[in-house]
Coordinates of C-alpha atoms and ligand atoms in Angstrom, one line a residue:
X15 CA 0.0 0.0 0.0
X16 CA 1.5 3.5 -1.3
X17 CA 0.1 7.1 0.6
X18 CA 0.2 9.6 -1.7
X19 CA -0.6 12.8 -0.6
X20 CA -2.3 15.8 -2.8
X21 CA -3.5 19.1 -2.2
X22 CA -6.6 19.2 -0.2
X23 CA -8.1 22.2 -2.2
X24 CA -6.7 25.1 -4.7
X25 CA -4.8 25.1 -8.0
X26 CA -3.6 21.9 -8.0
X27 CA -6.0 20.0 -6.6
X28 CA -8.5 19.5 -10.0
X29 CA -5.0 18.4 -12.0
X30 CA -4.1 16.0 -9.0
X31 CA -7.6 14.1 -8.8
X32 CA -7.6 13.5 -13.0
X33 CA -4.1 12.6 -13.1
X34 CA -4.5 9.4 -10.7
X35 CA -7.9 8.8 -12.6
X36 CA -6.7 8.9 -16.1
X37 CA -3.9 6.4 -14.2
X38 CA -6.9 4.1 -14.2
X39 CA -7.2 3.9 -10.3
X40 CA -10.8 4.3 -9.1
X41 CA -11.6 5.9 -5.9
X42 CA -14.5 7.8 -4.5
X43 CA -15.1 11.5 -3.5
X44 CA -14.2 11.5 0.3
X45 CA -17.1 13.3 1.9
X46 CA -14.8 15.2 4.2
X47 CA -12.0 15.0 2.3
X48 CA -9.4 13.8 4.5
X49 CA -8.7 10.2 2.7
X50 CA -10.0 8.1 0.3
X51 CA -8.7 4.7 -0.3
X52 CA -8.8 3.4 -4.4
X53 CA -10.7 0.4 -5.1
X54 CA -8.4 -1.2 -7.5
X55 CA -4.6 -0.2 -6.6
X56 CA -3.0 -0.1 -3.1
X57 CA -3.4 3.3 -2.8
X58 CA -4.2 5.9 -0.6
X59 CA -4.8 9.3 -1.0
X60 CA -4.4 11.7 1.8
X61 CA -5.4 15.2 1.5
X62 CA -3.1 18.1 3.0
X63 CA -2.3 21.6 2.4
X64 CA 0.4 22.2 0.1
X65 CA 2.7 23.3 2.9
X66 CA 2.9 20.2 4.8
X67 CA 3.3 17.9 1.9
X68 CA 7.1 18.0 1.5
X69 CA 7.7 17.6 5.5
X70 CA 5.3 14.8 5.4
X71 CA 7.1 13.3 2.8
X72 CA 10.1 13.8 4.6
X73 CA 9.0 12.5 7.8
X74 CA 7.8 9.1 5.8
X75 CA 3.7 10.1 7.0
X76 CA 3.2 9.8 3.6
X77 CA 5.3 8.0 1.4
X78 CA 4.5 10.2 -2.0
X79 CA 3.1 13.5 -2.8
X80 CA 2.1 16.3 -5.7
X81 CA 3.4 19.4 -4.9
X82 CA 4.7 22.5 -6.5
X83 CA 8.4 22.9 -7.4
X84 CA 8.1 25.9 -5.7
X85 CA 7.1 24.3 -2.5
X86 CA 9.2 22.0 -2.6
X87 CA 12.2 24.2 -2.9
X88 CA 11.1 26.7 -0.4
X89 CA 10.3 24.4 2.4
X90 CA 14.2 23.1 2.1
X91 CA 12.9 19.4 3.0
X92 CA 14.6 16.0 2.1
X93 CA 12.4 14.3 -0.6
X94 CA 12.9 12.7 -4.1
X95 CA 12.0 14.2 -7.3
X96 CA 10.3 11.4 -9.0
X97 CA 8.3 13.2 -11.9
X98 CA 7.6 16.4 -13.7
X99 CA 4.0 16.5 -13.8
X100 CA 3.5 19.1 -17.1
X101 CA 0.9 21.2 -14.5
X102 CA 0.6 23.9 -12.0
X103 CA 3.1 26.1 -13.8
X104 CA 3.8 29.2 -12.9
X105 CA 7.2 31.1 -11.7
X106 CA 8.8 32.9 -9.2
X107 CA 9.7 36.2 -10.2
X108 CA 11.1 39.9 -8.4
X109 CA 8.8 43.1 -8.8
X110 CA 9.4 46.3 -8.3
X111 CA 7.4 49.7 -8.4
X112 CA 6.3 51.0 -11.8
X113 CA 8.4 53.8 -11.0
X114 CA 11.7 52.2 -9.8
X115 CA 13.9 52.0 -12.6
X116 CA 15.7 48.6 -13.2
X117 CA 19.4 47.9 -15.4
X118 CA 20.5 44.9 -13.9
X119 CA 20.3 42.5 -10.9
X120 CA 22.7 44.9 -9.0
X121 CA 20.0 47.5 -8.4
X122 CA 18.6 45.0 -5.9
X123 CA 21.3 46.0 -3.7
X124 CA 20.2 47.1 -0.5
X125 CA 16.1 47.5 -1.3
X126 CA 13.5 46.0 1.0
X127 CA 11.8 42.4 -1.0
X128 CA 8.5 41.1 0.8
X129 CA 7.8 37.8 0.0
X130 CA 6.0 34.6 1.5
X131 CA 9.5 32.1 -0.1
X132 CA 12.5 34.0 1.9
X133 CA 14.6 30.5 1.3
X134 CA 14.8 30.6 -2.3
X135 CA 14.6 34.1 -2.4
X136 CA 18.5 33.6 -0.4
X137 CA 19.4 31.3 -2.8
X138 CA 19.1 33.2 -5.5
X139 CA 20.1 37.0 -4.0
X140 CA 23.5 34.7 -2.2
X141 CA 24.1 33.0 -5.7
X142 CA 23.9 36.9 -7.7
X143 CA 26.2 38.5 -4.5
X144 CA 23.4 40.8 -3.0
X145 CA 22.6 42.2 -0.2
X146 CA 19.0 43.0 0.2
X147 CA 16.7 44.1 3.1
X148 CA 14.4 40.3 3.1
X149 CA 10.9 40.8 4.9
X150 CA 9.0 38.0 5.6
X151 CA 5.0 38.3 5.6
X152 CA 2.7 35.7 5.0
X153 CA 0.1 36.8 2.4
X154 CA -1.0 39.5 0.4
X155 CA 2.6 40.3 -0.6
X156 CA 1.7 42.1 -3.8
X157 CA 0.3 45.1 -1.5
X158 CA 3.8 45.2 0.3
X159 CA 5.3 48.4 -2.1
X160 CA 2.6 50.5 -2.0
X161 CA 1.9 50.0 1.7
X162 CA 5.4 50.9 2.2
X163 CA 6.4 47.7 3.5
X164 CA 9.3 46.7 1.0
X165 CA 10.5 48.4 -2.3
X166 CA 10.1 44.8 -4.1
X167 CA 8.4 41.6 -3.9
X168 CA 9.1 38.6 -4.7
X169 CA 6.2 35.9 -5.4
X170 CA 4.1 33.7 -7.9
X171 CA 3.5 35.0 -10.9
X172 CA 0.9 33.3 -13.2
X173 CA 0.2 35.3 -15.6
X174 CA 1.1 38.7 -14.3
X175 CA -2.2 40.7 -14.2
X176 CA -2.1 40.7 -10.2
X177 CA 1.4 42.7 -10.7
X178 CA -0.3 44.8 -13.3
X179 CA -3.0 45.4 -10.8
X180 CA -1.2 46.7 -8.2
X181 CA 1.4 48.8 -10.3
X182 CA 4.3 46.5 -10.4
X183 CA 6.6 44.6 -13.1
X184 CA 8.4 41.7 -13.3
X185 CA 12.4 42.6 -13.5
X186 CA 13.7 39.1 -12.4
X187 CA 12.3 35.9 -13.1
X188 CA 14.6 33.2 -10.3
X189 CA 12.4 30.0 -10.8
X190 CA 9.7 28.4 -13.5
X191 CA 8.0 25.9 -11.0
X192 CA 5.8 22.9 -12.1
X193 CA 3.8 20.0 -10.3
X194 CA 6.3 17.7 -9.1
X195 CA 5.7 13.9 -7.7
X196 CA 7.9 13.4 -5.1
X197 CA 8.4 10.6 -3.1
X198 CA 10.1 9.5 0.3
X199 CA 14.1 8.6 -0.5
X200 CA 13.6 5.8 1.9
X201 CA 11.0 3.5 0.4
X202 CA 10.5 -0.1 1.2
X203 CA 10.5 -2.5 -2.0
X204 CA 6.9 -3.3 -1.9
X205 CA 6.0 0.6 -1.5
X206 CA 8.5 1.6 -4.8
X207 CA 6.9 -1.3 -6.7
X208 CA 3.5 0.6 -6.5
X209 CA 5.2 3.6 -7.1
X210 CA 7.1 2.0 -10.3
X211 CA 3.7 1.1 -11.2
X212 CA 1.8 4.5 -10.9
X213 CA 4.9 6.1 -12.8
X214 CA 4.8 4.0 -15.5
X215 CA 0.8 4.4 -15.8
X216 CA 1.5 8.1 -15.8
X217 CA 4.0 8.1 -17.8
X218 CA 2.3 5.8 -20.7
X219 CA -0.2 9.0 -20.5
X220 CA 2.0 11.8 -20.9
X221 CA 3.8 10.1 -23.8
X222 CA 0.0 9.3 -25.3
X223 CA -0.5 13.0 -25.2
X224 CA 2.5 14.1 -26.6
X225 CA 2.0 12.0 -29.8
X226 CA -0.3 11.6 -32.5
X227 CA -0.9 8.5 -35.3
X228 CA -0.1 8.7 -38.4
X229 CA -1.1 6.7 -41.4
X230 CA -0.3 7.7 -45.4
X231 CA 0.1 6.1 -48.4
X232 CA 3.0 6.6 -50.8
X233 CA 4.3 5.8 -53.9
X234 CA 6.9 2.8 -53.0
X235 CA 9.7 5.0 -54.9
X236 CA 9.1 7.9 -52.7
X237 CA 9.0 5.7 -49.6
X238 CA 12.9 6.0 -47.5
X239 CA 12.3 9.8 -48.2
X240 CA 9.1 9.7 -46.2
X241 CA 10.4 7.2 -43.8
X242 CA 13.1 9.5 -42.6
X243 CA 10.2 12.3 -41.3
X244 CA 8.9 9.7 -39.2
X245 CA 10.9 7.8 -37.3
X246 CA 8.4 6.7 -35.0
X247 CA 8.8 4.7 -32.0
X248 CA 11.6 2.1 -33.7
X249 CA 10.4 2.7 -37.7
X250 CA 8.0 3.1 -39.7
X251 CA 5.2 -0.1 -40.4
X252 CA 5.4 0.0 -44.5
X253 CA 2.3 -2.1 -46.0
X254 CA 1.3 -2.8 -49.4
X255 CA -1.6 -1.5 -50.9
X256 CA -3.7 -2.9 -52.9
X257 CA -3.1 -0.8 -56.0
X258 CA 0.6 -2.0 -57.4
X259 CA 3.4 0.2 -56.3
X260 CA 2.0 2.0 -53.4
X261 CA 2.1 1.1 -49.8
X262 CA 0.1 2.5 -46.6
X263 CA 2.8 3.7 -44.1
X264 CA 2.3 3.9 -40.1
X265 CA 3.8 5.6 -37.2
X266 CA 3.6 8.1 -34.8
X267 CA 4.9 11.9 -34.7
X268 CA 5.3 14.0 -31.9
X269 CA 2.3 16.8 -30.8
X270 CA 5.0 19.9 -31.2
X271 CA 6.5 19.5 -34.5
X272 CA 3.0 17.5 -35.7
X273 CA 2.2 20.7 -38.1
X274 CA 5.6 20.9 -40.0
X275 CA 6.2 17.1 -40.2
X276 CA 2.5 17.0 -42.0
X277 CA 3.6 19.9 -44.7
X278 CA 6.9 17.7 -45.3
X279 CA 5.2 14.5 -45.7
X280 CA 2.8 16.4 -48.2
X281 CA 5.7 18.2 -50.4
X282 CA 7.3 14.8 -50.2
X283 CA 4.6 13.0 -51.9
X284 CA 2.2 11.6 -49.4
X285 CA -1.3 11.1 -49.7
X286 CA -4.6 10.0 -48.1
X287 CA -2.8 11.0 -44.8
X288 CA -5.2 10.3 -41.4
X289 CA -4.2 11.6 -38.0
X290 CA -5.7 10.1 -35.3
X291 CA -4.9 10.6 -31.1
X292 CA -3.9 7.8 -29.0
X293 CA -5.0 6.3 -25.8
X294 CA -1.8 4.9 -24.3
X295 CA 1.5 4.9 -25.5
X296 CA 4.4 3.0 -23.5
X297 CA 7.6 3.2 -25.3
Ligands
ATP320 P1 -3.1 25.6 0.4 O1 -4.4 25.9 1.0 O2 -3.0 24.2 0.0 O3 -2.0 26.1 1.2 P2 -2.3 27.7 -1.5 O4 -3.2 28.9 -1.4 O5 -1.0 27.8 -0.8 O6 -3.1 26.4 -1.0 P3 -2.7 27.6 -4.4 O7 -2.9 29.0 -4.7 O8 -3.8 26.6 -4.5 O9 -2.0 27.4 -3.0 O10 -1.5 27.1 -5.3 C1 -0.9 25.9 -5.2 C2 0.3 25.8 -6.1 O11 -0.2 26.0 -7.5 C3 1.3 26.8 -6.0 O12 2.2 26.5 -4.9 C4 2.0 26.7 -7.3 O13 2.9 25.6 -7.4 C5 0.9 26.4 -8.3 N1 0.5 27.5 -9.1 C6 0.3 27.5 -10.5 N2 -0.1 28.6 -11.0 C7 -0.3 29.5 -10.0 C8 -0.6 30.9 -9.9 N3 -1.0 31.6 -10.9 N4 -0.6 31.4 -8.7 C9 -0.3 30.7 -7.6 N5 0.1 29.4 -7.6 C10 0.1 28.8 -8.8
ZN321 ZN1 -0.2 26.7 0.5

């Protein structure tokens, strides 16, 4: 039996719940939302504020958990990285006053930064060589400047309206944070068999995703050109058609180039060419 803890409620809770469920485990809606246990994997799910997740994981009260990089880095905590989850992204940047002018990280030098992640805040103000005023606070750190709290911030930025909103810009971004699954360094063999197991499930997912399948046909003569834009997963399946000197090609191309590979295939003589998503893809 593997605890995996996830966020009880907020950004990544939604993400969280559908990634274990498109992992094919089953498990109902916990009424108070504490724990649910799934029906068909030994798995529970415990549900905790983001905050504690890392130390739990640390401590071994859970033996997994989904938690942002961000988190994990601030709360300074001893825990594996076992995934990259492709959600919850968003990044840690420094903000000053719309009026403060900005060159280079230098200016930093001696100015007040409120912020709510003072550890990698260090990190990255030790790693540059400056000396800044830090102020802890614990919410609301946008409002800092123009209470007159602090002459920066330094905080979560999603898509930067709140800065907008409160007359602030980005001048330093230290951190692009995503989802991460994390897991206790200390498992015991049966526990990082399930583990192994989930991974792989969401894993076989991401890869699904990130691919579509591709079938054509082709003249045979234009064939090893084609082949070459699609690699695939080893090579290319090449079948004859029915009509002499043509053959039905199959394989798979990746989401992000998926547009320009198509317009290559087309220029190289390919035709009847279907594009369909897949379900599961384990490489
Ligand atoms: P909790 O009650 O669990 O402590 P919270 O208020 O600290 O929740 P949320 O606002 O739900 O946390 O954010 C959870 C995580 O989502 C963040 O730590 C970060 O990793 C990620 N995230 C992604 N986009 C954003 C964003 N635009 N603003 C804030 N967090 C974001
Ligand atoms: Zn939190």
């Amino acid at each position: 039996m593997l605890r995996i803890a996830i966020q009880k409620s907020g950004r990544l809770f939604e993400d969280s719940i559908a990634l274990l469920r498109d992992a094919g485990i089953a498990f109902g809606n916990s009424p108070n939302r504490l724990r649910s246990q799934a029906s068909n994997f030994p798995l529970e799910i415990i549900y905790l504020r983001d905050d504690d997740i890392p130390e739990y994981v640390e401590g071994g009260v859970v033996d997994a958990g989904i938690v942002g990089e961000n988190v994990v880095l601030e709360k300074r905590k001893t825990v594996r990285v076992v995934d990259r989850l492709g959600f919850g992204k968003c990044r840690l940047s420094i903000a000053l006053s719309k009026g403060t002018p900005y060159r280079s990280v230098q200016d930093l030098n001696r100015l007040r930064i409120a912020t709510t992640y003072r550890h990698v805040l260090a990190d990255f103000l030790a790693a540059n060589g400056i000396q800044a005023d830090v102020h802890e606070v614990s919410g609301a750190v946008e409002l800092a400047p123009s209470l007159g709290l602090a002459d920066a911030i330094f905080d979560i930025v999603g898509t930067g309206s709140t800065l907008l909103a409160n007359g602030l810009y980005e001048v330093e971004t230290v951190l692009h944070s995503e989802a991460l699954l994390v897991a206790d360094p200390a498992l015991t063999r049966e526990k990082q068999e399930v583990l192994d197991r989930l991974l792989f499930r969401i894993q076989a997912n991401r890869n699904a995703k990130n691919h579509r399948y591709i079938l054509l046909n082709a003249p045979n003569e234009k064939l090893s050109e084609i082949a070459r834009l699609l690699p695939g997963m080893k090579s290319p399946t090449v079948l004859p058609l029915a009509t002499e000197g043509w053959s039905s090609l199959h394989s798979v191309v990746q989401e992000d180039v998926f547009w320009e590979v198509l317009e290559q295939l087309k220029a190289a003589g390919a035709q009847g060419i279907l594009v369909a998503p897949i379900e599961r893809m384990i490489l």
